[in-house]
Amino acid sequence: AADFFEGLATHPKIAIADSTSLVRTMNRLRDVASRGADTGSVQFIHCLDRTGAEQFVAAAEAIAPAWDDLVVLSPYHHPQGLPVVELARDLHAHRVRIGITSGSKDTTAFPFDLAKGKVQELRAVVPDLPEGDLRASHAKWIEVIGSAGALTLTGSFNATVQSLQSRSNVECGVLRESSPGSTASWTEVPPPKFKEENFPMRSAGAGFCLFATITALGEVTGQVLGAALPGAWRAFLEMGDRSVAQGVI
């Protein structure tokens, strides 16, 4: 986790104007981690250096060469289900179970019809929740289960190419190993109707923002983040009809 915070503060593609709190958190995490022991059964992963799919497959292959089940619960899917199909192939998973949230059993973002024939066995399931709990789940749950145990990834990784198979997003999650039969339980349901869900894409000419502070001398200092023209910018803080602070950004 400390490495993730350090990456956020130093990655060339991530613009953070003031990384003071990130560095402080990084140092605190490293201090806490230095007092314990790493058992290897829990990992904090992120996609600043490697994709989530690469790390999940590598961790699974280190446990077993093949798996009985791949379970994926995600509010968003690729319209052809490619990340799930390719995970099942890479992990040699015999059965794929796609989680359907309790609040949206009528439709799913996973294309069951398109994915049939690309995996050995495909089913729709819902998580077994306490009676009366009908909340729609925004959880992301990717898990393989077999005789060797289970490997579960939870966090921000959706089952999309952008999120799971690229480094374009900033995603992180917790990867946990557990013993057989100790993870969540699911109930099979009929596959719902497919409804494609897409993230809204920002236009190439998206706006920018100004991060600024005012010094004790009344000077505005900071930087411009985003798709702004390069060069020096002069910033003004105005109150009513007068300028109360200004400076070059």
mmCIF file with all atom_site columns, N, CA, C and O in Angstrom, residues 89-140:
data_model
loop_
_atom_site.group_PDB
_atom_site.id
_atom_site.type_symbol
_atom_site.label_atom_id
_atom_site.label_alt_id
_atom_site.label_comp_id
_atom_site.label_asym_id
_atom_site.label_entity_id
_atom_site.label_seq_id
_atom_site.pdbx_PDB_ins_code
_atom_site.Cartn_x
_atom_site.Cartn_y
_atom_site.Cartn_z
_atom_site.occupancy
_atom_site.B_iso_or_equiv
_atom_site.pdbx_formal_charge
_atom_site.auth_seq_id
_atom_site.auth_comp_id
_atom_site.auth_asym_id
_atom_site.auth_atom_id
_atom_site.pdbx_PDB_model_num
ATOM 1   N N  . ARG A 1 89  ? -9.660  -18.544 -19.620 1.00 0.00 ? 89  ARG A N  1
ATOM 2   C CA . ARG A 1 89  ? -8.694  -19.268 -20.452 1.00 0.00 ? 89  ARG A CA 1
ATOM 3   C C  . ARG A 1 89  ? -7.330  -19.346 -19.782 1.00 0.00 ? 89  ARG A C  1
ATOM 4   O O  . ARG A 1 89  ? -6.714  -20.408 -19.684 1.00 0.00 ? 89  ARG A O  1
ATOM 5   N N  . ASP A 1 90  ? -6.848  -18.209 -19.287 1.00 0.00 ? 90  ASP A N  1
ATOM 6   C CA . ASP A 1 90  ? -5.513  -18.160 -18.696 1.00 0.00 ? 90  ASP A CA 1
ATOM 7   C C  . ASP A 1 90  ? -5.428  -18.972 -17.405 1.00 0.00 ? 90  ASP A C  1
ATOM 8   O O  . ASP A 1 90  ? -4.357  -19.500 -17.061 1.00 0.00 ? 90  ASP A O  1
ATOM 9   N N  . LEU A 1 91  ? -6.541  -19.058 -16.674 1.00 0.00 ? 91  LEU A N  1
ATOM 10  C CA . LEU A 1 91  ? -6.553  -19.758 -15.389 1.00 0.00 ? 91  LEU A CA 1
ATOM 11  C C  . LEU A 1 91  ? -7.001  -21.209 -15.518 1.00 0.00 ? 91  LEU A C  1
ATOM 12  O O  . LEU A 1 91  ? -7.039  -21.931 -14.521 1.00 0.00 ? 91  LEU A O  1
ATOM 13  N N  . HIS A 1 92  ? -7.385  -21.611 -16.737 1.00 0.00 ? 92  HIS A N  1
ATOM 14  C CA . HIS A 1 92  ? -7.896  -22.969 -16.962 1.00 0.00 ? 92  HIS A CA 1
ATOM 15  C C  . HIS A 1 92  ? -9.054  -23.264 -16.012 1.00 0.00 ? 92  HIS A C  1
ATOM 16  O O  . HIS A 1 92  ? -9.090  -24.310 -15.346 1.00 0.00 ? 92  HIS A O  1
ATOM 17  N N  . ALA A 1 93  ? -9.986  -22.326 -15.953 1.00 0.00 ? 93  ALA A N  1
ATOM 18  C CA . ALA A 1 93  ? -11.162 -22.472 -15.090 1.00 0.00 ? 93  ALA A CA 1
ATOM 19  C C  . ALA A 1 93  ? -12.237 -23.261 -15.830 1.00 0.00 ? 93  ALA A C  1
ATOM 20  O O  . ALA A 1 93  ? -12.594 -22.934 -16.969 1.00 0.00 ? 93  ALA A O  1
ATOM 21  N N  . HIS A 1 94  ? -12.754 -24.289 -15.199 1.00 0.00 ? 94  HIS A N  1
ATOM 22  C CA . HIS A 1 94  ? -13.738 -25.158 -15.842 1.00 0.00 ? 94  HIS A CA 1
ATOM 23  C C  . HIS A 1 94  ? -15.120 -24.507 -15.932 1.00 0.00 ? 94  HIS A C  1
ATOM 24  O O  . HIS A 1 94  ? -15.864 -24.755 -16.875 1.00 0.00 ? 94  HIS A O  1
ATOM 25  N N  . ARG A 1 95  ? -15.459 -23.688 -14.956 1.00 0.00 ? 95  ARG A N  1
ATOM 26  C CA . ARG A 1 95  ? -16.792 -23.100 -14.903 1.00 0.00 ? 95  ARG A CA 1
ATOM 27  C C  . ARG A 1 95  ? -16.670 -21.603 -14.598 1.00 0.00 ? 95  ARG A C  1
ATOM 28  O O  . ARG A 1 95  ? -15.869 -21.202 -13.755 1.00 0.00 ? 95  ARG A O  1
ATOM 29  N N  . VAL A 1 96  ? -17.464 -20.788 -15.274 1.00 0.00 ? 96  VAL A N  1
ATOM 30  C CA . VAL A 1 96  ? -17.509 -19.344 -15.026 1.00 0.00 ? 96  VAL A CA 1
ATOM 31  C C  . VAL A 1 96  ? -18.877 -19.006 -14.446 1.00 0.00 ? 96  VAL A C  1
ATOM 32  O O  . VAL A 1 96  ? -19.914 -19.380 -15.004 1.00 0.00 ? 96  VAL A O  1
ATOM 33  N N  . ARG A 1 97  ? -18.873 -18.314 -13.342 1.00 0.00 ? 97  ARG A N  1
ATOM 34  C CA . ARG A 1 97  ? -20.113 -17.867 -12.720 1.00 0.00 ? 97  ARG A CA 1
ATOM 35  C C  . ARG A 1 97  ? -20.100 -16.337 -12.666 1.00 0.00 ? 97  ARG A C  1
ATOM 36  O O  . ARG A 1 97  ? -19.179 -15.744 -12.104 1.00 0.00 ? 97  ARG A O  1
ATOM 37  N N  . ILE A 1 98  ? -21.109 -15.738 -13.260 1.00 0.00 ? 98  ILE A N  1
ATOM 38  C CA . ILE A 1 98  ? -21.209 -14.274 -13.302 1.00 0.00 ? 98  ILE A CA 1
ATOM 39  C C  . ILE A 1 98  ? -22.202 -13.822 -12.242 1.00 0.00 ? 98  ILE A C  1
ATOM 40  O O  . ILE A 1 98  ? -23.367 -14.235 -12.243 1.00 0.00 ? 98  ILE A O  1
ATOM 41  N N  . GLY A 1 99  ? -21.733 -12.979 -11.339 1.00 0.00 ? 99  GLY A N  1
ATOM 42  C CA . GLY A 1 99  ? -22.585 -12.491 -10.265 1.00 0.00 ? 99  GLY A CA 1
ATOM 43  C C  . GLY A 1 99  ? -23.566 -11.439 -10.755 1.00 0.00 ? 99  GLY A C  1
ATOM 44  O O  . GLY A 1 99  ? -23.208 -10.527 -11.502 1.00 0.00 ? 99  GLY A O  1
ATOM 45  N N  . ILE A 1 100 ? -24.808 -11.590 -10.342 1.00 0.00 ? 100 ILE A N  1
ATOM 46  C CA . ILE A 1 100 ? -25.869 -10.623 -10.633 1.00 0.00 ? 100 ILE A CA 1
ATOM 47  C C  . ILE A 1 100 ? -26.254 -9.970  -9.314  1.00 0.00 ? 100 ILE A C  1
ATOM 48  O O  . ILE A 1 100 ? -26.491 -10.663 -8.325  1.00 0.00 ? 100 ILE A O  1
ATOM 49  N N  . THR A 1 101 ? -26.310 -8.651  -9.274  1.00 0.00 ? 101 THR A N  1
ATOM 50  C CA . THR A 1 101 ? -26.616 -7.985  -8.015  1.00 0.00 ? 101 THR A CA 1
ATOM 51  C C  . THR A 1 101 ? -28.098 -8.116  -7.683  1.00 0.00 ? 101 THR A C  1
ATOM 52  O O  . THR A 1 101 ? -28.950 -8.196  -8.570  1.00 0.00 ? 101 THR A O  1
ATOM 53  N N  . SER A 1 102 ? -28.392 -8.142  -6.400  1.00 0.00 ? 102 SER A N  1
ATOM 54  C CA . SER A 1 102 ? -29.763 -8.345  -5.942  1.00 0.00 ? 102 SER A CA 1
ATOM 55  C C  . SER A 1 102 ? -30.703 -7.254  -6.418  1.00 0.00 ? 102 SER A C  1
ATOM 56  O O  . SER A 1 102 ? -31.890 -7.489  -6.628  1.00 0.00 ? 102 SER A O  1
ATOM 57  N N  . GLY A 1 103 ? -30.183 -6.040  -6.588  1.00 0.00 ? 103 GLY A N  1
ATOM 58  C CA . GLY A 1 103 ? -31.048 -4.936  -6.976  1.00 0.00 ? 103 GLY A CA 1
ATOM 59  C C  . GLY A 1 103 ? -31.270 -4.819  -8.473  1.00 0.00 ? 103 GLY A C  1
ATOM 60  O O  . GLY A 1 103 ? -32.018 -3.958  -8.920  1.00 0.00 ? 103 GLY A O  1
ATOM 61  N N  . SER A 1 104 ? -30.617 -5.668  -9.280  1.00 0.00 ? 104 SER A N  1
ATOM 62  C CA . SER A 1 104 ? -30.755 -5.546  -10.730 1.00 0.00 ? 104 SER A CA 1
ATOM 63  C C  . SER A 1 104 ? -30.777 -6.923  -11.389 1.00 0.00 ? 104 SER A C  1
ATOM 64  O O  . SER A 1 104 ? -29.988 -7.215  -12.271 1.00 0.00 ? 104 SER A O  1
ATOM 65  N N  . LYS A 1 105 ? -31.710 -7.785  -10.956 1.00 0.00 ? 105 LYS A N  1
ATOM 66  C CA . LYS A 1 105 ? -31.776 -9.149  -11.475 1.00 0.00 ? 105 LYS A CA 1
ATOM 67  C C  . LYS A 1 105 ? -32.376 -9.221  -12.875 1.00 0.00 ? 105 LYS A C  1
ATOM 68  O O  . LYS A 1 105 ? -32.296 -10.249 -13.536 1.00 0.00 ? 105 LYS A O  1
ATOM 69  N N  . ASP A 1 106 ? -33.016 -8.136  -13.340 1.00 0.00 ? 106 ASP A N  1
ATOM 70  C CA . ASP A 1 106 ? -33.668 -8.170  -14.648 1.00 0.00 ? 106 ASP A CA 1
ATOM 71  C C  . ASP A 1 106 ? -32.688 -7.985  -15.804 1.00 0.00 ? 106 ASP A C  1
ATOM 72  O O  . ASP A 1 106 ? -32.940 -8.454  -16.911 1.00 0.00 ? 106 ASP A O  1
ATOM 73  N N  . THR A 1 107 ? -31.610 -7.266  -15.567 1.00 0.00 ? 107 THR A N  1
ATOM 74  C CA . THR A 1 107 ? -30.629 -7.019  -16.622 1.00 0.00 ? 107 THR A CA 1
ATOM 75  C C  . THR A 1 107 ? -29.216 -7.231  -16.089 1.00 0.00 ? 107 THR A C  1
ATOM 76  O O  . THR A 1 107 ? -28.976 -7.201  -14.879 1.00 0.00 ? 107 THR A O  1
ATOM 77  N N  . THR A 1 108 ? -28.295 -7.428  -17.009 1.00 0.00 ? 108 THR A N  1
ATOM 78  C CA . THR A 1 108 ? -26.891 -7.583  -16.648 1.00 0.00 ? 108 THR A CA 1
ATOM 79  C C  . THR A 1 108 ? -26.026 -6.951  -17.728 1.00 0.00 ? 108 THR A C  1
ATOM 80  O O  . THR A 1 108 ? -26.402 -6.937  -18.906 1.00 0.00 ? 108 THR A O  1
ATOM 81  N N  . ALA A 1 109 ? -24.870 -6.441  -17.320 1.00 0.00 ? 109 ALA A N  1
ATOM 82  C CA . ALA A 1 109 ? -23.928 -5.870  -18.279 1.00 0.00 ? 109 ALA A CA 1
ATOM 83  C C  . ALA A 1 109 ? -23.048 -6.945  -18.906 1.00 0.00 ? 109 ALA A C  1
ATOM 84  O O  . ALA A 1 109 ? -22.247 -6.646  -19.786 1.00 0.00 ? 109 ALA A O  1
ATOM 85  N N  . PHE A 1 110 ? -23.202 -8.203  -18.472 1.00 0.00 ? 110 PHE A N  1
ATOM 86  C CA . PHE A 1 110 ? -22.386 -9.284  -19.046 1.00 0.00 ? 110 PHE A CA 1
ATOM 87  C C  . PHE A 1 110 ? -23.145 -9.944  -20.188 1.00 0.00 ? 110 PHE A C  1
ATOM 88  O O  . PHE A 1 110 ? -24.293 -10.367 -20.037 1.00 0.00 ? 110 PHE A O  1
ATOM 89  N N  . PRO A 1 111 ? -22.499 -10.119 -21.360 1.00 0.00 ? 111 PRO A N  1
ATOM 90  C CA . PRO A 1 111 ? -23.168 -10.693 -22.540 1.00 0.00 ? 111 PRO A CA 1
ATOM 91  C C  . PRO A 1 111 ? -23.154 -12.222 -22.527 1.00 0.00 ? 111 PRO A C  1
ATOM 92  O O  . PRO A 1 111 ? -22.296 -12.858 -23.142 1.00 0.00 ? 111 PRO A O  1
ATOM 93  N N  . PHE A 1 112 ? -24.103 -12.823 -21.849 1.00 0.00 ? 112 PHE A N  1
ATOM 94  C CA . PHE A 1 112 ? -24.128 -14.289 -21.738 1.00 0.00 ? 112 PHE A CA 1
ATOM 95  C C  . PHE A 1 112 ? -24.167 -14.965 -23.102 1.00 0.00 ? 112 PHE A C  1
ATOM 96  O O  . PHE A 1 112 ? -23.473 -15.956 -23.339 1.00 0.00 ? 112 PHE A O  1
ATOM 97  N N  . ASP A 1 113 ? -25.005 -14.462 -24.002 1.00 0.00 ? 113 ASP A N  1
ATOM 98  C CA . ASP A 1 113 ? -25.148 -15.111 -25.311 1.00 0.00 ? 113 ASP A CA 1
ATOM 99  C C  . ASP A 1 113 ? -23.843 -15.089 -26.099 1.00 0.00 ? 113 ASP A C  1
ATOM 100 O O  . ASP A 1 113 ? -23.480 -16.073 -26.757 1.00 0.00 ? 113 ASP A O  1
ATOM 101 N N  . LEU A 1 114 ? -23.124 -13.981 -26.047 1.00 0.00 ? 114 LEU A N  1
ATOM 102 C CA . LEU A 1 114 ? -21.866 -13.878 -26.787 1.00 0.00 ? 114 LEU A CA 1
ATOM 103 C C  . LEU A 1 114 ? -20.770 -14.737 -26.167 1.00 0.00 ? 114 LEU A C  1
ATOM 104 O O  . LEU A 1 114 ? -19.897 -15.247 -26.867 1.00 0.00 ? 114 LEU A O  1
ATOM 105 N N  . ALA A 1 115 ? -20.807 -14.883 -24.841 1.00 0.00 ? 115 ALA A N  1
ATOM 106 C CA . ALA A 1 115 ? -19.741 -15.616 -24.148 1.00 0.00 ? 115 ALA A CA 1
ATOM 107 C C  . ALA A 1 115 ? -19.940 -17.123 -24.184 1.00 0.00 ? 115 ALA A C  1
ATOM 108 O O  . ALA A 1 115 ? -18.993 -17.873 -23.959 1.00 0.00 ? 115 ALA A O  1
ATOM 109 N N  . LYS A 1 116 ? -21.165 -17.576 -24.472 1.00 0.00 ? 116 LYS A N  1
ATOM 110 C CA . LYS A 1 116 ? -21.407 -19.020 -24.537 1.00 0.00 ? 116 LYS A CA 1
ATOM 111 C C  . LYS A 1 116 ? -20.544 -19.633 -25.644 1.00 0.00 ? 116 LYS A C  1
ATOM 112 O O  . LYS A 1 116 ? -20.417 -19.095 -26.734 1.00 0.00 ? 116 LYS A O  1
ATOM 113 N N  . GLY A 1 117 ? -19.975 -20.753 -25.351 1.00 0.00 ? 117 GLY A N  1
ATOM 114 C CA . GLY A 1 117 ? -19.111 -21.401 -26.329 1.00 0.00 ? 117 GLY A CA 1
ATOM 115 C C  . GLY A 1 117 ? -17.666 -20.973 -26.218 1.00 0.00 ? 117 GLY A C  1
ATOM 116 O O  . GLY A 1 117 ? -16.778 -21.656 -26.730 1.00 0.00 ? 117 GLY A O  1
ATOM 117 N N  . LYS A 1 118 ? -17.406 -19.835 -25.559 1.00 0.00 ? 118 LYS A N  1
ATOM 118 C CA . LYS A 1 118 ? -16.031 -19.369 -25.369 1.00 0.00 ? 118 LYS A CA 1
ATOM 119 C C  . LYS A 1 118 ? -15.450 -19.841 -24.042 1.00 0.00 ? 118 LYS A C  1
ATOM 120 O O  . LYS A 1 118 ? -14.250 -19.702 -23.809 1.00 0.00 ? 118 LYS A O  1
ATOM 121 N N  . VAL A 1 119 ? -16.315 -20.339 -23.154 1.00 0.00 ? 119 VAL A N  1
ATOM 122 C CA . VAL A 1 119 ? -15.888 -20.916 -21.881 1.00 0.00 ? 119 VAL A CA 1
ATOM 123 C C  . VAL A 1 119 ? -16.551 -22.287 -21.759 1.00 0.00 ? 119 VAL A C  1
ATOM 124 O O  . VAL A 1 119 ? -17.561 -22.573 -22.415 1.00 0.00 ? 119 VAL A O  1
ATOM 125 N N  . GLN A 1 120 ? -15.989 -23.138 -20.910 1.00 0.00 ? 120 GLN A N  1
ATOM 126 C CA . GLN A 1 120 ? -16.505 -24.499 -20.810 1.00 0.00 ? 120 GLN A CA 1
ATOM 127 C C  . GLN A 1 120 ? -17.930 -24.538 -20.264 1.00 0.00 ? 120 GLN A C  1
ATOM 128 O O  . GLN A 1 120 ? -18.780 -25.292 -20.746 1.00 0.00 ? 120 GLN A O  1
ATOM 129 N N  . GLU A 1 121 ? -18.192 -23.737 -19.248 1.00 0.00 ? 121 GLU A N  1
ATOM 130 C CA . GLU A 1 121 ? -19.510 -23.721 -18.622 1.00 0.00 ? 121 GLU A CA 1
ATOM 131 C C  . GLU A 1 121 ? -19.773 -22.328 -18.083 1.00 0.00 ? 121 GLU A C  1
ATOM 132 O O  . GLU A 1 121 ? -18.880 -21.705 -17.502 1.00 0.00 ? 121 GLU A O  1
ATOM 133 N N  . LEU A 1 122 ? -20.974 -21.819 -18.296 1.00 0.00 ? 122 LEU A N  1
ATOM 134 C CA . LEU A 1 122 ? -21.287 -20.444 -17.929 1.00 0.00 ? 122 LEU A CA 1
ATOM 135 C C  . LEU A 1 122 ? -22.612 -20.406 -17.170 1.00 0.00 ? 122 LEU A C  1
ATOM 136 O O  . LEU A 1 122 ? -23.620 -20.939 -17.638 1.00 0.00 ? 122 LEU A O  1
ATOM 137 N N  . ARG A 1 123 ? -22.612 -19.759 -16.013 1.00 0.00 ? 123 ARG A N  1
ATOM 138 C CA . ARG A 1 123 ? -23.813 -19.674 -15.188 1.00 0.00 ? 123 ARG A CA 1
ATOM 139 C C  . ARG A 1 123 ? -23.964 -18.266 -14.621 1.00 0.00 ? 123 ARG A C  1
ATOM 140 O O  . ARG A 1 123 ? -22.985 -17.530 -14.485 1.00 0.00 ? 123 ARG A O  1
ATOM 141 N N  . ALA A 1 124 ? -25.195 -17.922 -14.272 1.00 0.00 ? 124 ALA A N  1
ATOM 142 C CA . ALA A 1 124 ? -25.494 -16.669 -13.566 1.00 0.00 ? 124 ALA A CA 1
ATOM 143 C C  . ALA A 1 124 ? -25.809 -17.007 -12.117 1.00 0.00 ? 124 ALA A C  1
ATOM 144 O O  . ALA A 1 124 ? -26.520 -17.980 -11.839 1.00 0.00 ? 124 ALA A O  1
ATOM 145 N N  . VAL A 1 125 ? -25.285 -16.208 -11.196 1.00 0.00 ? 125 VAL A N  1
ATOM 146 C CA . VAL A 1 125 ? -25.506 -16.460 -9.769  1.00 0.00 ? 125 VAL A CA 1
ATOM 147 C C  . VAL A 1 125 ? -25.761 -15.136 -9.052  1.00 0.00 ? 125 VAL A C  1
ATOM 148 O O  . VAL A 1 125 ? -25.403 -14.057 -9.537  1.00 0.00 ? 125 VAL A O  1
ATOM 149 N N  . VAL A 1 126 ? -26.385 -15.237 -7.896  1.00 0.00 ? 126 VAL A N  1
ATOM 150 C CA . VAL A 1 126 ? -26.551 -14.076 -7.015  1.00 0.00 ? 126 VAL A CA 1
ATOM 151 C C  . VAL A 1 126 ? -25.893 -14.401 -5.681  1.00 0.00 ? 126 VAL A C  1
ATOM 152 O O  . VAL A 1 126 ? -25.880 -15.564 -5.254  1.00 0.00 ? 126 VAL A O  1
ATOM 153 N N  . PRO A 1 127 ? -25.326 -13.416 -5.012  1.00 0.00 ? 127 PRO A N  1
ATOM 154 C CA . PRO A 1 127 ? -24.715 -13.686 -3.702  1.00 0.00 ? 127 PRO A CA 1
ATOM 155 C C  . PRO A 1 127 ? -25.788 -13.979 -2.668  1.00 0.00 ? 127 PRO A C  1
ATOM 156 O O  . PRO A 1 127 ? -26.874 -13.396 -2.696  1.00 0.00 ? 127 PRO A O  1
ATOM 157 N N  . ASP A 1 128 ? -25.509 -14.904 -1.787  1.00 0.00 ? 128 ASP A N  1
ATOM 158 C CA . ASP A 1 128 ? -26.435 -15.218 -0.702  1.00 0.00 ? 128 ASP A CA 1
ATOM 159 C C  . ASP A 1 128 ? -26.290 -14.155 0.379   1.00 0.00 ? 128 ASP A C  1
ATOM 160 O O  . ASP A 1 128 ? -25.268 -14.086 1.076   1.00 0.00 ? 128 ASP A O  1
ATOM 161 N N  . LEU A 1 129 ? -27.325 -13.323 0.513   1.00 0.00 ? 129 LEU A N  1
ATOM 162 C CA . LEU A 1 129 ? -27.315 -12.213 1.453   1.00 0.00 ? 129 LEU A CA 1
ATOM 163 C C  . LEU A 1 129 ? -28.319 -12.463 2.574   1.00 0.00 ? 129 LEU A C  1
ATOM 164 O O  . LEU A 1 129 ? -29.212 -13.309 2.438   1.00 0.00 ? 129 LEU A O  1
ATOM 165 N N  . PRO A 1 130 ? -28.220 -11.738 3.671   1.00 0.00 ? 130 PRO A N  1
ATOM 166 C CA . PRO A 1 130 ? -29.224 -11.875 4.728   1.00 0.00 ? 130 PRO A CA 1
ATOM 167 C C  . PRO A 1 130 ? -30.627 -11.595 4.195   1.00 0.00 ? 130 PRO A C  1
ATOM 168 O O  . PRO A 1 130 ? -30.802 -10.765 3.297   1.00 0.00 ? 130 PRO A O  1
ATOM 169 N N  . GLU A 1 131 ? -31.610 -12.296 4.730   1.00 0.00 ? 131 GLU A N  1
ATOM 170 C CA . GLU A 1 131 ? -32.980 -12.150 4.261   1.00 0.00 ? 131 GLU A CA 1
ATOM 171 C C  . GLU A 1 131 ? -33.438 -10.695 4.369   1.00 0.00 ? 131 GLU A C  1
ATOM 172 O O  . GLU A 1 131 ? -33.229 -10.040 5.387   1.00 0.00 ? 131 GLU A O  1
ATOM 173 N N  . GLY A 1 132 ? -34.033 -10.187 3.287   1.00 0.00 ? 132 GLY A N  1
ATOM 174 C CA . GLY A 1 132 ? -34.524 -8.816  3.272   1.00 0.00 ? 132 GLY A CA 1
ATOM 175 C C  . GLY A 1 132 ? -33.518 -7.804  2.769   1.00 0.00 ? 132 GLY A C  1
ATOM 176 O O  . GLY A 1 132 ? -33.850 -6.639  2.576   1.00 0.00 ? 132 GLY A O  1
ATOM 177 N N  . ASP A 1 133 ? -32.280 -8.223  2.541   1.00 0.00 ? 133 ASP A N  1
ATOM 178 C CA . ASP A 1 133 ? -31.248 -7.309  2.037   1.00 0.00 ? 133 ASP A CA 1
ATOM 179 C C  . ASP A 1 133 ? -31.348 -7.269  0.513   1.00 0.00 ? 133 ASP A C  1
ATOM 180 O O  . ASP A 1 133 ? -30.892 -8.185  -0.174  1.00 0.00 ? 133 ASP A O  1
ATOM 181 N N  . LEU A 1 134 ? -31.960 -6.222  -0.018  1.00 0.00 ? 134 LEU A N  1
ATOM 182 C CA . LEU A 1 134 ? -32.194 -6.114  -1.454  1.00 0.00 ? 134 LEU A CA 1
ATOM 183 C C  . LEU A 1 134 ? -31.384 -4.982  -2.088  1.00 0.00 ? 134 LEU A C  1
ATOM 184 O O  . LEU A 1 134 ? -31.683 -4.535  -3.185  1.00 0.00 ? 134 LEU A O  1
ATOM 185 N N  . ARG A 1 135 ? -30.379 -4.514  -1.381  1.00 0.00 ? 135 ARG A N  1
ATOM 186 C CA . ARG A 1 135 ? -29.591 -3.411  -1.919  1.00 0.00 ? 135 ARG A CA 1
ATOM 187 C C  . ARG A 1 135 ? -28.840 -3.820  -3.177  1.00 0.00 ? 135 ARG A C  1
ATOM 188 O O  . ARG A 1 135 ? -28.332 -4.937  -3.265  1.00 0.00 ? 135 ARG A O  1
ATOM 189 N N  . ALA A 1 136 ? -28.780 -2.915  -4.153  1.00 0.00 ? 136 ALA A N  1
ATOM 190 C CA . ALA A 1 136 ? -27.949 -3.155  -5.337  1.00 0.00 ? 136 ALA A CA 1
ATOM 191 C C  . ALA A 1 136 ? -26.484 -3.067  -4.909  1.00 0.00 ? 136 ALA A C  1
ATOM 192 O O  . ALA A 1 136 ? -26.084 -2.166  -4.182  1.00 0.00 ? 136 ALA A O  1
ATOM 193 N N  . SER A 1 137 ? -25.685 -4.020  -5.352  1.00 0.00 ? 137 SER A N  1
ATOM 194 C CA . SER A 1 137 ? -24.288 -4.075  -4.951  1.00 0.00 ? 137 SER A CA 1
ATOM 195 C C  . SER A 1 137 ? -23.411 -3.434  -6.011  1.00 0.00 ? 137 SER A C  1
ATOM 196 O O  . SER A 1 137 ? -23.530 -3.738  -7.199  1.00 0.00 ? 137 SER A O  1
ATOM 197 N N  . HIS A 1 138 ? -22.534 -2.542  -5.582  1.00 0.00 ? 138 HIS A N  1
ATOM 198 C CA . HIS A 1 138 ? -21.566 -1.952  -6.505  1.00 0.00 ? 138 HIS A CA 1
ATOM 199 C C  . HIS A 1 138 ? -20.197 -2.621  -6.325  1.00 0.00 ? 138 HIS A C  1
ATOM 200 O O  . HIS A 1 138 ? -19.194 -2.126  -6.790  1.00 0.00 ? 138 HIS A O  1
ATOM 201 N N  . ALA A 1 139 ? -20.206 -3.763  -5.658  1.00 0.00 ? 139 ALA A N  1
ATOM 202 C CA . ALA A 1 139 ? -18.948 -4.445  -5.360  1.00 0.00 ? 139 ALA A CA 1
ATOM 203 C C  . ALA A 1 139 ? -18.294 -4.999  -6.611  1.00 0.00 ? 139 ALA A C  1
ATOM 204 O O  . ALA A 1 139 ? -18.951 -5.272  -7.610  1.00 0.00 ? 139 ALA A O  1
ATOM 205 N N  . LYS A 1 140 ? -16.981 -5.126  -6.543  1.00 0.00 ? 140 LYS A N  1
ATOM 206 C CA . LYS A 1 140 ? -16.207 -5.818  -7.573  1.00 0.00 ? 140 LYS A CA 1
ATOM 207 C C  . LYS A 1 140 ? -15.556 -7.023  -6.902  1.00 0.00 ? 140 LYS A C  1
ATOM 208 O O  . LYS A 1 140 ? -14.771 -6.862  -5.954  1.00 0.00 ? 140 LYS A O  1
#
